[in-house]
Each structure stands twice: as structure tokens, then as C-alpha cells.
PDB file of C-alpha atoms in Angstrom:
ATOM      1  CA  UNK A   1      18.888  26.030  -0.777  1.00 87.00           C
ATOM      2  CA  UNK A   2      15.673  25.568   0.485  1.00 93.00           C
ATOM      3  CA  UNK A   3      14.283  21.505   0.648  1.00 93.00           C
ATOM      4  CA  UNK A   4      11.369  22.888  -1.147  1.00 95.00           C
ATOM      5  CA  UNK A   5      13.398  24.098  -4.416  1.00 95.00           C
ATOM      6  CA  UNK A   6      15.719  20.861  -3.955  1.00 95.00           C
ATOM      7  CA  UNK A   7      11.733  18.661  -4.267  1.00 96.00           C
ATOM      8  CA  UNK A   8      10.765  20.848  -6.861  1.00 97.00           C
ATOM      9  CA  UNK A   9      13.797  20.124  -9.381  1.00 96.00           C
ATOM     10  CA  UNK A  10      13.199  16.285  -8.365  1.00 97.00           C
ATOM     11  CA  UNK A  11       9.545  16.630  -9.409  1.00 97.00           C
ATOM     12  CA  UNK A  12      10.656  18.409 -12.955  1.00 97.00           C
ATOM     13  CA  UNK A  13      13.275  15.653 -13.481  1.00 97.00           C
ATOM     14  CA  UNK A  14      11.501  12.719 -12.324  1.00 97.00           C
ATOM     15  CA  UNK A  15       7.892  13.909 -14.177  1.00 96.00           C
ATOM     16  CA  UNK A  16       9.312  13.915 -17.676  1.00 94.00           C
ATOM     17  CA  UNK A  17      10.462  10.115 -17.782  1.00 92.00           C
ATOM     18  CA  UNK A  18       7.994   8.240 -15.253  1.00 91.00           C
ATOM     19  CA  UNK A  19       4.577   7.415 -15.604  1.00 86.00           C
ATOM     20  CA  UNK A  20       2.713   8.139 -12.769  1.00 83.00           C
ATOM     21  CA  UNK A  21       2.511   4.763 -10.617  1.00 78.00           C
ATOM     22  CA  UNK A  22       6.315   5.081 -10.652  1.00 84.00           C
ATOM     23  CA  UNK A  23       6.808   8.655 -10.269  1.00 92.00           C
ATOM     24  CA  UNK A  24       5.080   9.043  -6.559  1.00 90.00           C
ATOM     25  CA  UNK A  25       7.173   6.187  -4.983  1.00 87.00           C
ATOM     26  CA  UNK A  26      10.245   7.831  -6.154  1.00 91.00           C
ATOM     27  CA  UNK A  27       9.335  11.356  -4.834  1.00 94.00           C
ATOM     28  CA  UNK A  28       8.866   9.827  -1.509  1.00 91.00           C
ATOM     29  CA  UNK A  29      11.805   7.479  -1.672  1.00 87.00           C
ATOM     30  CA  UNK A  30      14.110  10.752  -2.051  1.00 94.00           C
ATOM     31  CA  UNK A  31      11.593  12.622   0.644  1.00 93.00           C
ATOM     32  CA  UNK A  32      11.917  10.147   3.417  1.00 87.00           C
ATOM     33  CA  UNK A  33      15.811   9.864   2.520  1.00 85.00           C
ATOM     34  CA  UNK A  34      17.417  12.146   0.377  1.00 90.00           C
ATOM     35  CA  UNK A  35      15.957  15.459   1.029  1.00 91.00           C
ATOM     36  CA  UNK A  36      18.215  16.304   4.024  1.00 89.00           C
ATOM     37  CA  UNK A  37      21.007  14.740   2.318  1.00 87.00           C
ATOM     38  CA  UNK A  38      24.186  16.353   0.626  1.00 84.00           C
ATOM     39  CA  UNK A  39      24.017  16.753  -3.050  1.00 78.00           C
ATOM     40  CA  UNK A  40      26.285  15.018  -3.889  1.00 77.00           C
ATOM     41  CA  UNK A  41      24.735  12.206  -2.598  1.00 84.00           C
ATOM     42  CA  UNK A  42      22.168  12.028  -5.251  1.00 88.00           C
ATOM     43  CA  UNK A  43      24.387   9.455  -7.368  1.00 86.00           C
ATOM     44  CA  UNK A  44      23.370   7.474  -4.863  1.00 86.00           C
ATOM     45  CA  UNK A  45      19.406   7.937  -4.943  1.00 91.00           C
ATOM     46  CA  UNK A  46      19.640   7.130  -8.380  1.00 90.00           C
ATOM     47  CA  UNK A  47      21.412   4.000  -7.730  1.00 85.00           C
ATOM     48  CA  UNK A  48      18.164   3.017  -5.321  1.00 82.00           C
ATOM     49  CA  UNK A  49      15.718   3.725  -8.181  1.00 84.00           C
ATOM     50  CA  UNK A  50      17.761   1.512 -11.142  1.00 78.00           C
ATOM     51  CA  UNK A  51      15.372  -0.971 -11.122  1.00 72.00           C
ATOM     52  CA  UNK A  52      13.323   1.497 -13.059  1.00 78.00           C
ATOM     53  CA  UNK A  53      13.836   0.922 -16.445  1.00 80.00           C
ATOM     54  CA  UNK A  54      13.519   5.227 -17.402  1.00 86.00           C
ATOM     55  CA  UNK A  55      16.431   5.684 -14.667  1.00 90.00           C
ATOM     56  CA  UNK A  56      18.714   3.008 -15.413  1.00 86.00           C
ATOM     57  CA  UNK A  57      18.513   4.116 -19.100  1.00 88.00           C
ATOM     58  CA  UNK A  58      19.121   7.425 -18.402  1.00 92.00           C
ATOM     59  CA  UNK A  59      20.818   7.799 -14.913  1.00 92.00           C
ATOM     60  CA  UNK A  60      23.732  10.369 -16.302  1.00 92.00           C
ATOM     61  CA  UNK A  61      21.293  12.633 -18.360  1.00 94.00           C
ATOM     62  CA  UNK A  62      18.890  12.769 -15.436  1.00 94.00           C
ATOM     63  CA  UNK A  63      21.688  13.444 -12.909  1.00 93.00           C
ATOM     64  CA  UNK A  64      23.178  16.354 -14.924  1.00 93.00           C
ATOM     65  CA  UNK A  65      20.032  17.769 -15.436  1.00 95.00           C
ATOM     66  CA  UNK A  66      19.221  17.440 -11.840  1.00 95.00           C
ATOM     67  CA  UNK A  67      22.479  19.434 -10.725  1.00 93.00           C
ATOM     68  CA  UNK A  68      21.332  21.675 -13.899  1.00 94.00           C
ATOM     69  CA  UNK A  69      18.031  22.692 -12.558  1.00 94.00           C
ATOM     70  CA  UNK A  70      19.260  22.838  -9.276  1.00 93.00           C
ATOM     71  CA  UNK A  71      20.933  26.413 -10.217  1.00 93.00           C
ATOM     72  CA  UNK A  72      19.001  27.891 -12.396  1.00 90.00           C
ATOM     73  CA  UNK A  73      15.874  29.920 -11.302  1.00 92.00           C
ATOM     74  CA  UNK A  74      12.855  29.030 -10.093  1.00 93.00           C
ATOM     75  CA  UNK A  75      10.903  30.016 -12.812  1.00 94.00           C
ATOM     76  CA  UNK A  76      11.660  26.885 -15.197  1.00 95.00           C
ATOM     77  CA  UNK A  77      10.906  24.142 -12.263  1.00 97.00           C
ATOM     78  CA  UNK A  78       7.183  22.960 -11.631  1.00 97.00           C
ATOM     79  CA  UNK A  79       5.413  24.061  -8.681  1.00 97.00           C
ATOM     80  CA  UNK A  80       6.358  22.165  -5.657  1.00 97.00           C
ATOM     81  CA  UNK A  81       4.659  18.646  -5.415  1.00 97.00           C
ATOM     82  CA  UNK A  82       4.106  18.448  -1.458  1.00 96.00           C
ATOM     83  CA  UNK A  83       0.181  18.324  -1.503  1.00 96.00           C
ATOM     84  CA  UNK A  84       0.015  15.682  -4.337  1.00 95.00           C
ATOM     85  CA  UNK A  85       2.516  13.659  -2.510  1.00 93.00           C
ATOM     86  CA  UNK A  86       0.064  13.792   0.651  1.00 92.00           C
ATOM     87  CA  UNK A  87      -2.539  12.952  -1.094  1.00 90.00           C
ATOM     88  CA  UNK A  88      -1.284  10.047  -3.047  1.00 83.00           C
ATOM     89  CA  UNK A  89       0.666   8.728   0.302  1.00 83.00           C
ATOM     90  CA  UNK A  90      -3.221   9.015   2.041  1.00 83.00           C
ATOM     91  CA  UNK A  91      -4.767   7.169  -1.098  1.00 78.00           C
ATOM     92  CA  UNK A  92      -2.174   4.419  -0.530  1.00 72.00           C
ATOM     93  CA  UNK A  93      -2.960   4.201   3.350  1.00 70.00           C
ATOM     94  CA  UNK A  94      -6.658   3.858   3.363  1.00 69.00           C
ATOM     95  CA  UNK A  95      -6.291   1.222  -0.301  1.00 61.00           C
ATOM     96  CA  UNK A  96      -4.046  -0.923   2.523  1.00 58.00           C
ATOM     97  CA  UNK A  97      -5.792  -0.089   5.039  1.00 58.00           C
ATOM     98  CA  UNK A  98      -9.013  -1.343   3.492  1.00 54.00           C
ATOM     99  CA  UNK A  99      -7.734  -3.978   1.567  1.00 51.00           C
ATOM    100  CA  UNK A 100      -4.694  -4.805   3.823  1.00 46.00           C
ATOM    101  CA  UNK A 101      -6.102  -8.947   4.012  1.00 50.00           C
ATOM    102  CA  UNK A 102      -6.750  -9.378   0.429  1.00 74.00           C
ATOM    103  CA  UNK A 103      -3.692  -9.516  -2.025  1.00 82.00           C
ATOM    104  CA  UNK A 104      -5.059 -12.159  -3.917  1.00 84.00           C
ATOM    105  CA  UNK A 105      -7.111 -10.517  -6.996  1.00 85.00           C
ATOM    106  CA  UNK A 106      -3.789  -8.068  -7.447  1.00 87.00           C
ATOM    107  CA  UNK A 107      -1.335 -10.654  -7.783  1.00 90.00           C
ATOM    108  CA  UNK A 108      -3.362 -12.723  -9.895  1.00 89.00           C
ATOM    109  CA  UNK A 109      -3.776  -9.980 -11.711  1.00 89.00           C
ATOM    110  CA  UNK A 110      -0.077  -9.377 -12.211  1.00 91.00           C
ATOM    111  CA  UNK A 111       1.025 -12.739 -12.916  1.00 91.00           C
ATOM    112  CA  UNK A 112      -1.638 -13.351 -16.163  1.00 91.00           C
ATOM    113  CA  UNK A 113      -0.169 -10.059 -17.629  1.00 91.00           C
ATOM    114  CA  UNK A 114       2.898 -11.031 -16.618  1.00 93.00           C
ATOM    115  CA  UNK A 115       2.491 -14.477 -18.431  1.00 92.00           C
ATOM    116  CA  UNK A 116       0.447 -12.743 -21.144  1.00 92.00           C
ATOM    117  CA  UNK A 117       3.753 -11.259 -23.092  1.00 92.00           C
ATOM    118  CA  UNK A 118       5.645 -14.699 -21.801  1.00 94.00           C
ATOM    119  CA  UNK A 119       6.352 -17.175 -24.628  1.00 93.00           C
ATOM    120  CA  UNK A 120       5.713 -20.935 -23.533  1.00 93.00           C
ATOM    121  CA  UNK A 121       9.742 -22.059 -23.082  1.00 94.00           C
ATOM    122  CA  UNK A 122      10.529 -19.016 -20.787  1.00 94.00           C
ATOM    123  CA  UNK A 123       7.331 -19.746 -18.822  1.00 94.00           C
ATOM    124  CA  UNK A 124       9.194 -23.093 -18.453  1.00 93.00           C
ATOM    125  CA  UNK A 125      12.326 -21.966 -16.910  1.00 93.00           C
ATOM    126  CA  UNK A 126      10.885 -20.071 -15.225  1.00 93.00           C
ATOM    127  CA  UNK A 127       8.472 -22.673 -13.552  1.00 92.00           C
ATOM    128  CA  UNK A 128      11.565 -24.700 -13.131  1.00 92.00           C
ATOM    129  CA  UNK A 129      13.622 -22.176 -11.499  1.00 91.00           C
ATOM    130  CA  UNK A 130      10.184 -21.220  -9.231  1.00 90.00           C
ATOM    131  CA  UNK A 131      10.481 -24.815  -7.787  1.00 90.00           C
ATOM    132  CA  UNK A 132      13.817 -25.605  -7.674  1.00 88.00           C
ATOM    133  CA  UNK A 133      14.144 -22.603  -5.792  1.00 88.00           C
ATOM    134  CA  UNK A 134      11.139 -22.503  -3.790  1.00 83.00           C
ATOM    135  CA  UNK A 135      11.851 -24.733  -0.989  1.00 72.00           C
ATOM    136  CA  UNK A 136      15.241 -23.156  -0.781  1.00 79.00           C
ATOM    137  CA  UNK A 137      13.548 -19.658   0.592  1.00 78.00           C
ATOM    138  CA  UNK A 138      11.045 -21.363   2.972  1.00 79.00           C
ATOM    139  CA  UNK A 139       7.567 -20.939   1.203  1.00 84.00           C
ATOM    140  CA  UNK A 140       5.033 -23.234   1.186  1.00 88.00           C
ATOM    141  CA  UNK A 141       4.837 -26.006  -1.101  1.00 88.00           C
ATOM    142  CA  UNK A 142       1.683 -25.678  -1.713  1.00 90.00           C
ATOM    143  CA  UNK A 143       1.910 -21.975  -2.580  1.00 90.00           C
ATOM    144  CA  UNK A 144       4.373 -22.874  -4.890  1.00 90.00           C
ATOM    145  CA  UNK A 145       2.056 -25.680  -6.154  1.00 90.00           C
ATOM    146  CA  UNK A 146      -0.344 -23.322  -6.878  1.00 89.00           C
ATOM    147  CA  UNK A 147       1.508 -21.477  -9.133  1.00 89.00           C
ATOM    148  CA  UNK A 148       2.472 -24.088 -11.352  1.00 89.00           C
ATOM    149  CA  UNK A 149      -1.035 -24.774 -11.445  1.00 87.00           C
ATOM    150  CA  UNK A 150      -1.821 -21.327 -12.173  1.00 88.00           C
ATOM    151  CA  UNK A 151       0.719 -21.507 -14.975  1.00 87.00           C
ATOM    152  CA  UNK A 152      -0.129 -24.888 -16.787  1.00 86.00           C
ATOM    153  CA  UNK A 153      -3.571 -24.689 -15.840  1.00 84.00           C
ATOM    154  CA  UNK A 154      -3.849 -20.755 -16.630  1.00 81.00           C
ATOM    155  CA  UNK A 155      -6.180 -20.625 -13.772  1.00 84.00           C
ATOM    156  CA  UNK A 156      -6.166 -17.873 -11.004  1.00 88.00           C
ATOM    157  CA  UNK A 157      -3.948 -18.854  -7.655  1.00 89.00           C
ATOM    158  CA  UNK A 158      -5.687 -19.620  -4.260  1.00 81.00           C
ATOM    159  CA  UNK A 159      -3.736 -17.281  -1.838  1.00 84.00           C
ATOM    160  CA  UNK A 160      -5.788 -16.130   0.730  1.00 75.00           C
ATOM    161  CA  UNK A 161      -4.067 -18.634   3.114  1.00 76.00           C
ATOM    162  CA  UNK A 162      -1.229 -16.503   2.787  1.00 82.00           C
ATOM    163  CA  UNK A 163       0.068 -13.888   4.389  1.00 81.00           C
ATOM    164  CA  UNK A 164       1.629 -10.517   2.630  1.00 80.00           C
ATOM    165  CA  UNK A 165       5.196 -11.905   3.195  1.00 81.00           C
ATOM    166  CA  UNK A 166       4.602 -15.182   1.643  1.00 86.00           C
ATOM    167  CA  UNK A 167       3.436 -13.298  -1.500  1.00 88.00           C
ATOM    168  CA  UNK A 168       5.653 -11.097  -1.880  1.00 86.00           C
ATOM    169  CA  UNK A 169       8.462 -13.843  -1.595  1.00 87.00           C
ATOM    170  CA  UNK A 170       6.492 -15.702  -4.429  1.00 90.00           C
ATOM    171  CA  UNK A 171       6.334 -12.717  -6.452  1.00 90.00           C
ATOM    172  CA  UNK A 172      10.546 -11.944  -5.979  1.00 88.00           C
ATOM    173  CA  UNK A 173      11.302 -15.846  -6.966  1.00 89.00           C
ATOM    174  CA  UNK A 174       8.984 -15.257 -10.167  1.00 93.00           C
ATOM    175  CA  UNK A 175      10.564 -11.622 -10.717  1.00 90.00           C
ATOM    176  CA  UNK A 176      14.361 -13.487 -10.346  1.00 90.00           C
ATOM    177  CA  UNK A 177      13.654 -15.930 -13.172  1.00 92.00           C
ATOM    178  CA  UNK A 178      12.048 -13.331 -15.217  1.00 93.00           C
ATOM    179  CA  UNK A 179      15.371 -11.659 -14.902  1.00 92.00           C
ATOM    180  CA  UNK A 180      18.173 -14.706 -15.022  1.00 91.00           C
ATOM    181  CA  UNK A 181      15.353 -15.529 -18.378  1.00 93.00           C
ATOM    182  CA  UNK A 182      14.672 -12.220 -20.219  1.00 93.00           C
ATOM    183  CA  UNK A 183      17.462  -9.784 -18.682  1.00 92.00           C
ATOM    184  CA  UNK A 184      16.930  -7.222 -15.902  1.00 88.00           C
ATOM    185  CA  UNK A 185      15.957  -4.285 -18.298  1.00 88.00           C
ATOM    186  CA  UNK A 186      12.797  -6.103 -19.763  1.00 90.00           C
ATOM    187  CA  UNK A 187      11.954  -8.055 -16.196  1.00 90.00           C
ATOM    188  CA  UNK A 188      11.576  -4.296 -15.242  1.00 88.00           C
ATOM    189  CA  UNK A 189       9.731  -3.424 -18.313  1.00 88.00           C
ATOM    190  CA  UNK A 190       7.131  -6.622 -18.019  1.00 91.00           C
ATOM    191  CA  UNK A 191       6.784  -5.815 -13.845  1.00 90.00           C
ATOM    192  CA  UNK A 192       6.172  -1.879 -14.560  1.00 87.00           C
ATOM    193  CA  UNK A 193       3.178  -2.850 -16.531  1.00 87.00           C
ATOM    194  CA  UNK A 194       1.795  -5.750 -14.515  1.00 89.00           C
ATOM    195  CA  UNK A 195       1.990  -3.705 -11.466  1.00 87.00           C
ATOM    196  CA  UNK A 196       0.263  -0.721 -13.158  1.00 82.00           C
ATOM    197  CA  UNK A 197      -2.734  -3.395 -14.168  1.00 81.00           C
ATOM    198  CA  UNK A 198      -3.028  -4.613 -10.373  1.00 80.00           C
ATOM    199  CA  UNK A 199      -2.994  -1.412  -8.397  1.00 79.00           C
ATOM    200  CA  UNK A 200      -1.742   0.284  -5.147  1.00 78.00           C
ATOM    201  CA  UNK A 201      -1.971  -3.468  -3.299  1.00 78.00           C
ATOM    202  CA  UNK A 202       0.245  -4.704  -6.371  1.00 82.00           C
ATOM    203  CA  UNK A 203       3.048  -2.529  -5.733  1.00 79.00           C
ATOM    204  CA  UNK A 204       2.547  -2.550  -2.058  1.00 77.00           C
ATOM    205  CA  UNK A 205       3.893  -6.612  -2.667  1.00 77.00           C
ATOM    206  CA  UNK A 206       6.534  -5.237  -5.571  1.00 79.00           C
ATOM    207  CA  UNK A 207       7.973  -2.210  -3.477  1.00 63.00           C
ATOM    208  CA  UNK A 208      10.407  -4.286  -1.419  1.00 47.00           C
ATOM    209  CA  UNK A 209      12.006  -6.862  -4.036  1.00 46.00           C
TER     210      UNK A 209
END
């Protein structure tokens, strides 16, 4: 079977549950390393995107119809996503490449919609669970300073001291607590959304929780 039918059931799968800021970085997480893999292997693709809410919902229904479309004919998949992939993969290069200094306005962005759907006592663990934590990773105090102040203060974060790996860190720690504090399903839910408000930079930071 060609790799070109195999990325074209993917796409018809993968296109009726995820919106589109999710749907590209999945097509390229099976491109880059599931598309010269067995097929039975799959199970194990799927297990890599469960921190999507649509796949860890429906992981069985999407796997059978996977295998479903994978032998029937080529009439009922889409046409064969390559050239939007390469053009969304270029968009992403030249939004880092252009922006690759200044993560502050996304993440800002993604923690006040994050805290926007937050009620006041799980902002509070999670504060508490940001600093107790904090030190315990190796970020700065004073980045974690500054977003307690951004929380009690509900004032945008000074960040552009630090560097993409600092923020990202920050971002896990906050995503952790969202989870030990809400449950994994909704963290995901809440995160999908905030990343979708701050743009390509804002899930350049999310992509490697």
C-alpha cells in the first residue's frame, strides 16, 4: 500500500474530529514517525496523540475506522494532504523564525484564557502547587514570582528575560496543576483553546509537555 493512500486515510480520520490547530501537528507527528511504520503499530500513534481530548475519547472508533478505510477504495478517502502539510509546516517556520525571541504576548495570552474559565479556589491550588513545585524543576524564582503576580494581580507576566525553555517549563508546571486540579480530560480541553487564542508561537511552547 502506497504511503500516500496510508496519509490519505489518516487525513479522513483525523479531519472529522480535530479542529484545525490540532489536526496539522498530528498529520506530521504520524509523517515524521508512523508513515514507514507497520500497521499495526498505529495503536501506538494513537497512544502519542491522547493528550488530545477528540482521540482519547474516541481512540477505538478512530482506530477501527482507520484499519476500515485503509481497505476500502480510494474513492471514499480525501485527496491526499501533502501540499497543505508543506505549507502549514513553512507557515510555522517563518512565524518562529520571525518571532523565534518573543514568546511573551502568546503565553500571556494563554494563561488569561486559561485563568478566564478558572474559578478563584482552583487558581489557588494551583498557585500553590506552581511554587511549591517551582524551585523543585530549577526555574527562576522570579519567573515564578511573576506569575503569582500575574495571577493575583491579573496583570500580564514580564518574560522576555527568559528563554523558550524556561517558558515552556512554566507553562508544563501550570498545565500539571491544571490536571492534578480539574482532571486530565478538561486540562486538555482548557489548553486546546488557550493555545488556539495564542497562535503558532503558543503551541510551539505546548508541543513538548
Amino acid at each position: 500500500m502506497s504511503e500516500s493512500k496510508r496519509r490519505r486515510a489518516m487525513y479522513t480520520v483525523l479531519s472529522e474530529w480535530l479542529p484545525e490547530h490540532q489536526l496539522w501537528p498530528v498529520m506530521w507527528l504520524w509523517q515524521q514517525q508512523f508513515a514507514q511504520r507497520a500497521q499495526f503499530e498505529l495503536n501506538e500513534f494513537f497512544s502519542q496523540c491522547s493528550h488530545y481530548p477528540a482521540i482519547k475519547q474516541h481512540r477505538s472508533q478512530l482506530y477501527r475506522r482507520l484499519i476500515g478505510l485503509l481497505m476500502a477504495e480510494d474513492e471514499q478517502l480525501k485527496d491526499d494532504p501533502w501540499p497543505t502539510m508543506q505549507r502549514y509546516q513553512r507557515q510555522q517556520q517563518d512565524t518562529l523564525a520571525q518571532g523565534a525571541d518573543d514568546y511573551s504576548q502568546p503565553l500571556n495570552d494563554m494563561m488569561s484564557t486559561l485563568l478566564s474559565h478558572l474559578r478563584s479556589d482552583t487558581i489557588a491550588r494551583i498557585q500553590d502547587y506552581i511554587v511549591a513545585q517551582g524551585a523543585r524543576t530549577g526555574l527562576p524564582a522570579a519567573l515564578i514570582q511573576s506569575l503569582v503576580h500575574c495571577i493575583e494581580q491579573q496583570q500580564p507576566m514580564a518574560l522576555q528575560s527568559y528563554d523558550e525553555q524556561q517558558l515552556r517549563a512554566l507553562l508544563n508546571l501550570f498545565y500539571i496543576g491544571l490536571c492534578e486540579s480539574l482532571g486530565p480530560v478538561k486540562a486538555d480541553q482548557l489548553l486546546s483553546e488557550a493555545i488556539q487564542r495564542g497562535g503558532p508561537l503558543a503551541q510551539a511552547l505546548a508541543v513538548a509537555r
